[in-house]
PDB file of C-alpha atoms in Angstrom:
ATOM      1  CA  MET A  24    -145.332   8.787 -44.016  1.00  0.00           C
ATOM      2  CA  ASP A  25    -143.520  11.472 -45.940  1.00  0.00           C
ATOM      3  CA  ARG A  26    -144.640  10.655 -49.486  1.00  0.00           C
ATOM      4  CA  ILE A  27    -147.999   8.907 -49.560  1.00  0.00           C
ATOM      5  CA  PHE A  28    -149.719   7.560 -52.649  1.00  0.00           C
ATOM      6  CA  ILE A  29    -153.386   6.500 -52.530  1.00  0.00           C
ATOM      7  CA  MET A  30    -154.711   4.302 -55.333  1.00  0.00           C
ATOM      8  CA  GLY A  31    -158.096   2.719 -55.908  1.00  0.00           C
ATOM      9  CA  ASN A  32    -161.084   2.605 -58.182  1.00  0.00           C
ATOM     10  CA  GLY A  33    -163.154   5.650 -59.052  1.00  0.00           C
ATOM     11  CA  GLY A  34    -165.427   6.522 -56.131  1.00  0.00           C
ATOM     12  CA  SER A  35    -163.332   4.647 -53.568  1.00  0.00           C
ATOM     13  CA  GLY A  36    -162.587   7.814 -51.568  1.00  0.00           C
ATOM     14  CA  LYS A  37    -159.045   8.566 -52.754  1.00  0.00           C
ATOM     15  CA  THR A  38    -159.520  12.330 -53.045  1.00  0.00           C
ATOM     16  CA  TRP A  39    -161.257  12.626 -49.699  1.00  0.00           C
ATOM     17  CA  LEU A  40    -158.594  10.572 -47.916  1.00  0.00           C
ATOM     18  CA  ALA A  41    -155.786  12.521 -49.609  1.00  0.00           C
ATOM     19  CA  LYS A  42    -157.262  15.816 -48.412  1.00  0.00           C
ATOM     20  CA  GLU A  43    -157.679  14.458 -44.875  1.00  0.00           C
ATOM     21  CA  LEU A  44    -154.128  13.109 -44.694  1.00  0.00           C
ATOM     22  CA  ALA A  45    -152.595  16.205 -46.254  1.00  0.00           C
ATOM     23  CA  HIS A  46    -154.391  18.406 -43.719  1.00  0.00           C
ATOM     24  CA  ARG A  47    -153.469  16.264 -40.718  1.00  0.00           C
ATOM     25  CA  LEU A  48    -149.831  15.786 -41.772  1.00  0.00           C
ATOM     26  CA  HIS A  49    -149.311  19.294 -43.191  1.00  0.00           C
ATOM     27  CA  HIS A  50    -148.367  17.851 -46.586  1.00  0.00           C
ATOM     28  CA  SER A  51    -149.310  19.100 -50.015  1.00  0.00           C
ATOM     29  CA  ALA A  52    -152.053  17.163 -51.800  1.00  0.00           C
ATOM     30  CA  HIS A  53    -151.880  16.245 -55.486  1.00  0.00           C
ATOM     31  CA  HIS A  54    -154.704  14.745 -57.508  1.00  0.00           C
ATOM     32  CA  LEU A  55    -153.711  12.846 -60.638  1.00  0.00           C
ATOM     33  CA  ASP A  56    -156.811  14.087 -62.449  1.00  0.00           C
ATOM     34  CA  ASP A  57    -155.300  17.593 -62.191  1.00  0.00           C
ATOM     35  CA  PHE A  58    -152.162  16.351 -63.954  1.00  0.00           C
ATOM     36  CA  HIS A  59    -153.879  14.108 -66.499  1.00  0.00           C
ATOM     37  CA  TRP A  60    -156.708  16.428 -67.595  1.00  0.00           C
ATOM     38  CA  MET A  61    -156.745  19.995 -68.811  1.00  0.00           C
ATOM     39  CA  PRO A  62    -158.861  22.360 -66.631  1.00  0.00           C
ATOM     40  CA  ASN A  63    -162.602  21.554 -66.628  1.00  0.00           C
ATOM     41  CA  PHE A  64    -161.816  18.155 -68.200  1.00  0.00           C
ATOM     42  CA  ALA A  65    -161.330  19.905 -71.547  1.00  0.00           C
ATOM     43  CA  GLY A  66    -159.166  17.037 -72.814  1.00  0.00           C
ATOM     44  CA  GLU A  67    -156.098  15.104 -71.784  1.00  0.00           C
ATOM     45  CA  ARG A  68    -152.836  16.941 -71.262  1.00  0.00           C
ATOM     46  CA  PRO A  69    -149.970  16.045 -73.573  1.00  0.00           C
ATOM     47  CA  ARG A  70    -148.081  13.173 -71.902  1.00  0.00           C
ATOM     48  CA  ASP A  71    -144.773  15.024 -71.726  1.00  0.00           C
ATOM     49  CA  GLU A  72    -146.429  17.965 -69.949  1.00  0.00           C
ATOM     50  CA  ARG A  73    -148.314  15.644 -67.599  1.00  0.00           C
ATOM     51  CA  ASP A  74    -145.176  13.677 -66.746  1.00  0.00           C
ATOM     52  CA  ARG A  75    -143.237  16.887 -66.119  1.00  0.00           C
ATOM     53  CA  LEU A  76    -145.915  18.173 -63.723  1.00  0.00           C
ATOM     54  CA  VAL A  77    -145.990  14.837 -61.903  1.00  0.00           C
ATOM     55  CA  ALA A  78    -142.192  14.792 -61.588  1.00  0.00           C
ATOM     56  CA  GLN A  79    -142.210  18.302 -60.118  1.00  0.00           C
ATOM     57  CA  ALA A  80    -144.824  17.336 -57.526  1.00  0.00           C
ATOM     58  CA  ALA A  81    -143.092  14.043 -56.664  1.00  0.00           C
ATOM     59  CA  ASP A  82    -139.771  15.822 -56.191  1.00  0.00           C
ATOM     60  CA  GLY A  83    -140.982  17.331 -52.901  1.00  0.00           C
ATOM     61  CA  ASN A  84    -140.044  15.888 -49.533  1.00  0.00           C
ATOM     62  CA  SER A  85    -143.594  15.459 -48.253  1.00  0.00           C
ATOM     63  CA  TRP A  86    -146.843  15.027 -50.151  1.00  0.00           C
ATOM     64  CA  VAL A  87    -149.983  12.997 -50.592  1.00  0.00           C
ATOM     65  CA  MET A  88    -150.872  11.959 -54.133  1.00  0.00           C
ATOM     66  CA  GLU A  89    -153.940  10.064 -55.267  1.00  0.00           C
ATOM     67  CA  GLY A  90    -155.336   8.575 -58.421  1.00  0.00           C
ATOM     68  CA  ILE A  91    -155.984   5.561 -60.593  1.00  0.00           C
ATOM     69  CA  TYR A  92    -153.545   6.209 -63.457  1.00  0.00           C
ATOM     70  CA  GLY A  93    -151.120   3.292 -63.445  1.00  0.00           C
ATOM     71  CA  SER A  94    -148.602   4.982 -65.719  1.00  0.00           C
ATOM     72  CA  ILE A  95    -148.300   7.799 -63.183  1.00  0.00           C
ATOM     73  CA  ILE A  96    -148.176   5.394 -60.245  1.00  0.00           C
ATOM     74  CA  ARG A  97    -145.300   3.631 -61.996  1.00  0.00           C
ATOM     75  CA  GLN A  98    -143.569   7.001 -62.464  1.00  0.00           C
ATOM     76  CA  VAL A  99    -143.752   7.999 -58.776  1.00  0.00           C
ATOM     77  CA  LEU A 100    -143.634   4.626 -56.995  1.00  0.00           C
ATOM     78  CA  PRO A 101    -139.862   4.795 -56.406  1.00  0.00           C
ATOM     79  CA  ARG A 102    -140.452   7.995 -54.349  1.00  0.00           C
ATOM     80  CA  VAL A 103    -143.453   6.661 -52.387  1.00  0.00           C
ATOM     81  CA  THR A 104    -142.795   5.875 -48.724  1.00  0.00           C
ATOM     82  CA  THR A 105    -146.386   4.776 -47.955  1.00  0.00           C
ATOM     83  CA  LEU A 106    -148.730   3.161 -50.462  1.00  0.00           C
ATOM     84  CA  ILE A 107    -152.421   3.000 -49.601  1.00  0.00           C
ATOM     85  CA  TRP A 108    -154.788   0.893 -51.683  1.00  0.00           C
ATOM     86  CA  LEU A 109    -158.490   1.590 -51.218  1.00  0.00           C
ATOM     87  CA  ASP A 110    -159.937  -1.734 -52.364  1.00  0.00           C
ATOM     88  CA  ILE A 111    -163.574  -0.766 -51.876  1.00  0.00           C
ATOM     89  CA  SER A 112    -166.314  -2.883 -53.502  1.00  0.00           C
ATOM     90  CA  ASP A 113    -167.392  -1.802 -56.978  1.00  0.00           C
ATOM     91  CA  ASP A 114    -171.005  -1.375 -55.831  1.00  0.00           C
ATOM     92  CA  GLU A 115    -169.925   1.020 -53.084  1.00  0.00           C
ATOM     93  CA  CYS A 116    -167.690   2.939 -55.512  1.00  0.00           C
ATOM     94  CA  ILE A 117    -170.618   3.341 -57.939  1.00  0.00           C
ATOM     95  CA  SER A 118    -172.894   4.465 -55.106  1.00  0.00           C
ATOM     96  CA  ASN A 119    -170.304   7.019 -53.968  1.00  0.00           C
ATOM     97  CA  LEU A 120    -169.964   8.398 -57.497  1.00  0.00           C
ATOM     98  CA  LEU A 121    -173.738   8.725 -57.854  1.00  0.00           C
ATOM     99  CA  GLN A 122    -173.947  10.590 -54.535  1.00  0.00           C
ATOM    100  CA  ARG A 123    -171.015  12.849 -55.421  1.00  0.00           C
ATOM    101  CA  GLY A 124    -171.863  13.530 -59.053  1.00  0.00           C
ATOM    102  CA  GLN A 125    -169.502  15.029 -61.632  1.00  0.00           C
ATOM    103  CA  THR A 126    -166.680  17.159 -60.279  1.00  0.00           C
ATOM    104  CA  GLY A 127    -164.343  19.740 -61.734  1.00  0.00           C
ATOM    105  CA  GLY A 128    -166.609  21.089 -64.467  1.00  0.00           C
ATOM    106  CA  GLY A 129    -166.934  17.854 -66.433  1.00  0.00           C
ATOM    107  CA  THR A 130    -169.937  17.064 -68.595  1.00  0.00           C
ATOM    108  CA  GLU A 131    -172.713  14.541 -68.051  1.00  0.00           C
ATOM    109  CA  ALA A 132    -171.222  12.417 -70.845  1.00  0.00           C
ATOM    110  CA  GLN A 133    -167.846  12.434 -69.062  1.00  0.00           C
ATOM    111  CA  PHE A 134    -169.569  11.383 -65.828  1.00  0.00           C
ATOM    112  CA  GLU A 135    -171.233   8.458 -67.631  1.00  0.00           C
ATOM    113  CA  GLU A 136    -167.819   7.489 -69.025  1.00  0.00           C
ATOM    114  CA  LEU A 137    -166.413   7.560 -65.476  1.00  0.00           C
ATOM    115  CA  MET A 138    -169.251   5.322 -64.276  1.00  0.00           C
ATOM    116  CA  GLU A 139    -168.547   2.761 -67.019  1.00  0.00           C
ATOM    117  CA  TYR A 140    -164.817   2.953 -66.343  1.00  0.00           C
ATOM    118  CA  THR A 141    -165.422   2.340 -62.639  1.00  0.00           C
ATOM    119  CA  ARG A 142    -167.716  -0.610 -63.353  1.00  0.00           C
ATOM    120  CA  GLY A 143    -164.991  -2.187 -65.507  1.00  0.00           C
ATOM    121  CA  CYS A 144    -162.042  -1.816 -63.132  1.00  0.00           C
ATOM    122  CA  ARG A 145    -161.963  -5.484 -62.086  1.00  0.00           C
ATOM    123  CA  LEU A 146    -162.711  -6.668 -65.638  1.00  0.00           C
ATOM    124  CA  ARG A 147    -159.894  -4.876 -67.492  1.00  0.00           C
ATOM    125  CA  LYS A 148    -156.892  -7.081 -68.175  1.00  0.00           C
ATOM    126  CA  GLY A 149    -153.417  -5.987 -69.214  1.00  0.00           C
ATOM    127  CA  HIS A 150    -154.194  -2.360 -68.342  1.00  0.00           C
ATOM    128  CA  LEU A 151    -152.317  -0.169 -65.853  1.00  0.00           C
ATOM    129  CA  ASN A 152    -155.579   1.399 -64.575  1.00  0.00           C
ATOM    130  CA  SER A 153    -157.068  -1.907 -63.465  1.00  0.00           C
ATOM    131  CA  PHE A 154    -157.597  -3.925 -60.322  1.00  0.00           C
ATOM    132  CA  ASP A 155    -154.906  -6.351 -61.496  1.00  0.00           C
ATOM    133  CA  ALA A 156    -152.412  -3.504 -61.881  1.00  0.00           C
ATOM    134  CA  HIS A 157    -153.225  -2.206 -58.393  1.00  0.00           C
ATOM    135  CA  GLN A 158    -152.582  -5.701 -57.038  1.00  0.00           C
ATOM    136  CA  TRP A 159    -149.215  -5.726 -58.806  1.00  0.00           C
ATOM    137  CA  PHE A 160    -148.210  -2.225 -57.589  1.00  0.00           C
ATOM    138  CA  PHE A 161    -149.185  -3.201 -54.050  1.00  0.00           C
ATOM    139  CA  ALA A 162    -147.221  -6.465 -54.155  1.00  0.00           C
ATOM    140  CA  GLU A 163    -144.138  -4.753 -55.608  1.00  0.00           C
ATOM    141  CA  HIS A 164    -143.988  -1.854 -53.143  1.00  0.00           C
ATOM    142  CA  GLN A 165    -141.303  -2.661 -50.581  1.00  0.00           C
ATOM    143  CA  LEU A 166    -141.957   0.060 -48.009  1.00  0.00           C
ATOM    144  CA  GLN A 167    -144.999   0.728 -45.816  1.00  0.00           C
ATOM    145  CA  LYS A 168    -148.302  -0.225 -47.435  1.00  0.00           C
ATOM    146  CA  LEU A 169    -151.909  -0.499 -46.348  1.00  0.00           C
ATOM    147  CA  LYS A 170    -154.861  -2.146 -48.047  1.00  0.00           C
ATOM    148  CA  LEU A 171    -158.137  -0.749 -46.758  1.00  0.00           C
ATOM    149  CA  CYS A 172    -161.315  -2.507 -47.910  1.00  0.00           C
ATOM    150  CA  ARG A 173    -164.070  -0.903 -45.809  1.00  0.00           C
ATOM    151  CA  ARG A 174    -164.994   2.579 -44.665  1.00  0.00           C
ATOM    152  CA  SER A 175    -164.515   1.441 -41.052  1.00  0.00           C
ATOM    153  CA  GLU A 176    -160.886   0.492 -41.844  1.00  0.00           C
ATOM    154  CA  ILE A 177    -160.304   3.925 -43.376  1.00  0.00           C
ATOM    155  CA  ALA A 178    -161.805   5.585 -40.276  1.00  0.00           C
ATOM    156  CA  ASP A 179    -159.674   3.419 -37.958  1.00  0.00           C
ATOM    157  CA  PHE A 180    -156.554   4.308 -39.949  1.00  0.00           C
ATOM    158  CA  LEU A 181    -157.328   8.040 -39.832  1.00  0.00           C
ATOM    159  CA  ALA A 182    -157.860   7.825 -36.069  1.00  0.00           C
ATOM    160  CA  THR A 183    -154.166   6.891 -35.757  1.00  0.00           C
ATOM    161  CA  ILE A 184    -152.968  10.037 -37.585  1.00  0.00           C
TER     162      ILE A 184
END
């Protein structure tokens, strides 16, 4: 588990799991929101800048990366040695987001947008940030992969690290 990527819907626990794994494995942790958004969610980064930052992070020998952005997953997937898909129910993801609230200095309007985006994950078709895309990335990945669907499965997995 040298280069781990964690994907899943908003509120599935990707950031928390990435921090836990990075700490336990002494890897760096990278959050795709930090690459995709300008500080304090002040707008999207230009794609060329975002892709350059992602490439720099993915060039390392050991890291944990997490996020929902399919275009970035596609960019780093050839470097990923372990793919983890948090396929948590939409209702639980929404509940987690409501408990957590907005992070990183975003606005209430941005939080509402995140809630709607999360609710639509399984409904979006032909989109790289969708449930269907996560299914495809998971099926295509040829190295180690884990699909965790419940908090108890995540806890059991962490107990092995």
